[in-house]
Coordinates of C-alpha atoms in Angstrom, one line a residue:
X1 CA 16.4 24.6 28.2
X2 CA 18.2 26.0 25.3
X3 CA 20.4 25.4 22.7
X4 CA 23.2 25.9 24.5
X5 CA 22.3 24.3 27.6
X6 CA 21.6 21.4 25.5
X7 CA 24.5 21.2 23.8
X8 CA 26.4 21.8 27.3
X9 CA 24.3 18.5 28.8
X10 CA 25.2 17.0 25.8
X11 CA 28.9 17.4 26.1
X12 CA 29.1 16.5 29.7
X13 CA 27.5 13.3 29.2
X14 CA 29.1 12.9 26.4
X15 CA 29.3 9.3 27.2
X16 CA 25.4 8.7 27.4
X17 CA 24.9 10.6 24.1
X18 CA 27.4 8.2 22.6
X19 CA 25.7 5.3 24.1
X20 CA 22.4 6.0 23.2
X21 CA 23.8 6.5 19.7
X22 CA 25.3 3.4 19.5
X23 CA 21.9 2.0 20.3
X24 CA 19.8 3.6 18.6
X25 CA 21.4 2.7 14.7
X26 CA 21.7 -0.7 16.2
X27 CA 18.1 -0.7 16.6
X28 CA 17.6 1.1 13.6
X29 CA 19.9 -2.3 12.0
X30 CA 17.4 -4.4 13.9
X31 CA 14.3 -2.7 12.4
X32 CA 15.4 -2.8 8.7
X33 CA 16.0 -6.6 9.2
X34 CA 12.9 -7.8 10.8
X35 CA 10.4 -5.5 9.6
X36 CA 9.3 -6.9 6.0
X37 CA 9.3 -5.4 2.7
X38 CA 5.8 -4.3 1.3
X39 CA 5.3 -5.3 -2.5
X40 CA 3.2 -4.1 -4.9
X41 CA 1.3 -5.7 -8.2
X42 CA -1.4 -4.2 -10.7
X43 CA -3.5 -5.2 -13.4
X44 CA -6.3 -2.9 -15.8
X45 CA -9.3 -4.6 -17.0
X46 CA -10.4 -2.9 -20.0
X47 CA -14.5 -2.8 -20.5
X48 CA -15.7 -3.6 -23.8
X49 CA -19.0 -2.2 -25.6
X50 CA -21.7 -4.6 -26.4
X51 CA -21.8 -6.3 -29.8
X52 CA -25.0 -4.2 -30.7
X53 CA -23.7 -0.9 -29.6
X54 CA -20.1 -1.6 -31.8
X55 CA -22.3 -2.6 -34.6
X56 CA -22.1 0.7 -36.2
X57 CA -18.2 0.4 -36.2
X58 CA -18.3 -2.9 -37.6
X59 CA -18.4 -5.2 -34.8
X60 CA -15.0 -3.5 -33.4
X61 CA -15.4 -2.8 -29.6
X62 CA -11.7 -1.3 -29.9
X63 CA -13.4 1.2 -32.0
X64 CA -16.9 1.8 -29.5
X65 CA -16.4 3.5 -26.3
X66 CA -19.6 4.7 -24.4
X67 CA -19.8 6.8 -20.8
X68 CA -21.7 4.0 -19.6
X69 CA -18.6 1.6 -19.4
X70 CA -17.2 3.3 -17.1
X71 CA -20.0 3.1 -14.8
X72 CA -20.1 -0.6 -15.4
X73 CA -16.4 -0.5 -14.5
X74 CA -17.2 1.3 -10.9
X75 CA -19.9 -1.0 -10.3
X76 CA -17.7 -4.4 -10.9
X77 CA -15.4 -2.6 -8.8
X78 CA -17.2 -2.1 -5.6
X79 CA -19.3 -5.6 -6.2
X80 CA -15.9 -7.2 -5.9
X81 CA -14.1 -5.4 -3.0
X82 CA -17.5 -5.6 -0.4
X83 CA -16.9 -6.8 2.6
X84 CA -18.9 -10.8 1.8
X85 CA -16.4 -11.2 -1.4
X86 CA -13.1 -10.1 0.5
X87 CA -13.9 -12.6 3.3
X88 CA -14.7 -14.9 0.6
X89 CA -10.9 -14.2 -0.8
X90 CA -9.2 -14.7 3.4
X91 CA -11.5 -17.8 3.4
X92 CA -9.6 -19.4 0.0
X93 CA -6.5 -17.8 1.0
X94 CA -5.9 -14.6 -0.9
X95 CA -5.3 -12.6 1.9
X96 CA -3.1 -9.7 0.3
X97 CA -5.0 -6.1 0.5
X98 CA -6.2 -5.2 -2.5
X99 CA -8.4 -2.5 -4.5
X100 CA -10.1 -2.0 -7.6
X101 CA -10.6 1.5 -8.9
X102 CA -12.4 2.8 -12.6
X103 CA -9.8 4.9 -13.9
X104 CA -9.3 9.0 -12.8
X105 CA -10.3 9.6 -16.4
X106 CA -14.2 9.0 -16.7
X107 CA -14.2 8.1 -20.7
X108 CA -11.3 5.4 -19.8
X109 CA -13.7 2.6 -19.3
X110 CA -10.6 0.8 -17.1
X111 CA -10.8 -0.9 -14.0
X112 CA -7.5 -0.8 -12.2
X113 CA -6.4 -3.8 -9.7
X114 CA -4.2 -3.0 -7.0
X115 CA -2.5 -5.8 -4.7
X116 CA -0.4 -5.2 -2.2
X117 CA 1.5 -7.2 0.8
X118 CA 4.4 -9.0 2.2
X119 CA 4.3 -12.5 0.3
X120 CA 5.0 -12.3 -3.0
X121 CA 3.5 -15.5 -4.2
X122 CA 0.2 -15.0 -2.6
X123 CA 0.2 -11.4 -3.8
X124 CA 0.5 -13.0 -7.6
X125 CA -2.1 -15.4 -6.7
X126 CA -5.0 -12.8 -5.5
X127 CA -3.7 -11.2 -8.4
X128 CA -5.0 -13.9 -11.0
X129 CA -8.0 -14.5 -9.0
X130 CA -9.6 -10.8 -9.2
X131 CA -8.6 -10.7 -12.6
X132 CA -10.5 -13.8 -13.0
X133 CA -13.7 -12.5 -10.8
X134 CA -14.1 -9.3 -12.7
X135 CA -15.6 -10.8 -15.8
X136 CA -17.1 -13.8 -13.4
X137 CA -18.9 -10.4 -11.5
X138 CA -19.9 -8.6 -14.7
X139 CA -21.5 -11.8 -16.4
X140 CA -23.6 -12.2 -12.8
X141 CA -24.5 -9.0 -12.7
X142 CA -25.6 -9.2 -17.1
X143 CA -27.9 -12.4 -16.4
X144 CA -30.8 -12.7 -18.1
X145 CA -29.9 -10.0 -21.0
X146 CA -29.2 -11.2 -24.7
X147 CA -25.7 -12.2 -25.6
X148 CA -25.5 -9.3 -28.0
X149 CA -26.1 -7.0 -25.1
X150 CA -23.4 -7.8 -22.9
X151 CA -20.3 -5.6 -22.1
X152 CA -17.4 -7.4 -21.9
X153 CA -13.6 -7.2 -20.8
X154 CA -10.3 -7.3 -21.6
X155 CA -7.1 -8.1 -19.6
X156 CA -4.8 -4.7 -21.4
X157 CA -1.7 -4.9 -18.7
X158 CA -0.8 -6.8 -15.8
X159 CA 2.5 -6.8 -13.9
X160 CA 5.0 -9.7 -14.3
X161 CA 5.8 -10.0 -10.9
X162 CA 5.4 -8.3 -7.5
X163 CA 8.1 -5.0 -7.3
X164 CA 8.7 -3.8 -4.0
X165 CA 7.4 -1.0 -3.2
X166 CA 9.8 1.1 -0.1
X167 CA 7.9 3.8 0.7
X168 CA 6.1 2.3 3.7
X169 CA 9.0 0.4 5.6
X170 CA 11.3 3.5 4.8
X171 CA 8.7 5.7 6.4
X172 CA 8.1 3.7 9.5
X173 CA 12.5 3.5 9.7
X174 CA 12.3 7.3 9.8
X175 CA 9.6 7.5 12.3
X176 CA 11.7 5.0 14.9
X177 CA 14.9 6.9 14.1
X178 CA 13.4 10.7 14.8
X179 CA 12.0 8.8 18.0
X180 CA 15.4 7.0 18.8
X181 CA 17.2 10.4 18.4
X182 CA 14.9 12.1 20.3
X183 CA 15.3 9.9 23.4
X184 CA 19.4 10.8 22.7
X185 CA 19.2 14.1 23.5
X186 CA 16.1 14.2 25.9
X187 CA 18.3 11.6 28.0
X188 CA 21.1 13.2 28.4
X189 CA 19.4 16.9 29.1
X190 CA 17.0 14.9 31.7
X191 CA 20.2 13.6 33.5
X192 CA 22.1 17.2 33.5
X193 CA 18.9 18.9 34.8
X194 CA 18.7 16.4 37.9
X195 CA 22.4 17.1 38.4
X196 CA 22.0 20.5 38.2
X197 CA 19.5 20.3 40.9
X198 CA 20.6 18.0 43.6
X199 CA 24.3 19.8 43.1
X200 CA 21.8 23.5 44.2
X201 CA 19.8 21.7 46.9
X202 CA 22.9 20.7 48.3

């Protein structure tokens, strides 16, 4: 059918087409009240040189930066999100998805935490308890070297409090809506083209 012909079913059942309308934003309403908001919280974990290799800048790690932190970084990161230490976190009851990632610049020896769900309080609270792993993780995996060998870490930013974050609720709204006004104009054509047909058989 065309445009026209839809627009013609579409005026003749005008009624439908209103009704279906009518229905559709109030389940659009229904939607954006039960389906729950999505929040968002982040943290960066700043690795530090070893005492020996900041000795040349006085015992400053602020001041020592080597390409191997980064690595370090990207290997706390994956220790901590495999699959044994994420049941761990369900089994104590973190259970808000999170991920830890070195950052996209490779001499940024950063490590940035990423937690996201629907419960704001348990968001914060898997929060504080990968920032608390991450040096927990780095010292297991240092065991066994000298103190003055050891990298060590930094908490250098960490969010206050969950923000919401709309991008995934508002994109599941505007996948129901398209659907929902999809079904008001296939509806209405349907219902013309059956009329159209029983009115020729006759």
């Amino acid at each position: 059918m065309d445009l026209l012909g839809t627009l013609r079913a579409l005026t003749r059942w005008w009624w439908l087409t209103l009704l279906l309308l009518l229905l559709s934003f109030g389940g659009l309403a229904f939607f954006y009240t039960a389906l729950p908001w999505t929040y968002q919280s982040s943290a960066s974990v700043l690795f530090l040189s070893s005492p020996i290799q900041t000795k040349e800048a006085g015992g400053n790690p602020y001041q020592q930066f080597a390409d191997s932190l980064h690595v370090s970084a990207e290997a706390v990161g994956r220790s901590v999100m495999d699959d044994r230490t994420v049941q761990h976190f369900r089994e104590q009851g973190f259970t808000s998805e999170y991920t830890l990632d070195p950052a996209p610049v490779y001499a940024d020896p950063v490590l940035q935490v990423e937690v996201v769900g629907a419960n704001r309080r348990n968001i914060t609270s898997t929060l504080d308890a990968l920032v608390a792993e991450i040096p927990r993780r780095l010292e297991a995996m240092q065991s066994g070297l000298a103190a003055r060998a050891k990298v060590g870490t930094r908490v250098i930013a960490v969010s206050p409090e969950p923000r919401r974050d709309p991008k995934g609720k508002v994109r599941l709204l505007v996948i129901i809506l398209s659907a929902e006004l999809l079904l008001c104009v296939a509806l209405p054509v349907v219902a013309d083209t059956v009329t159209d047909r029983r009115g020729a058989a006759r």
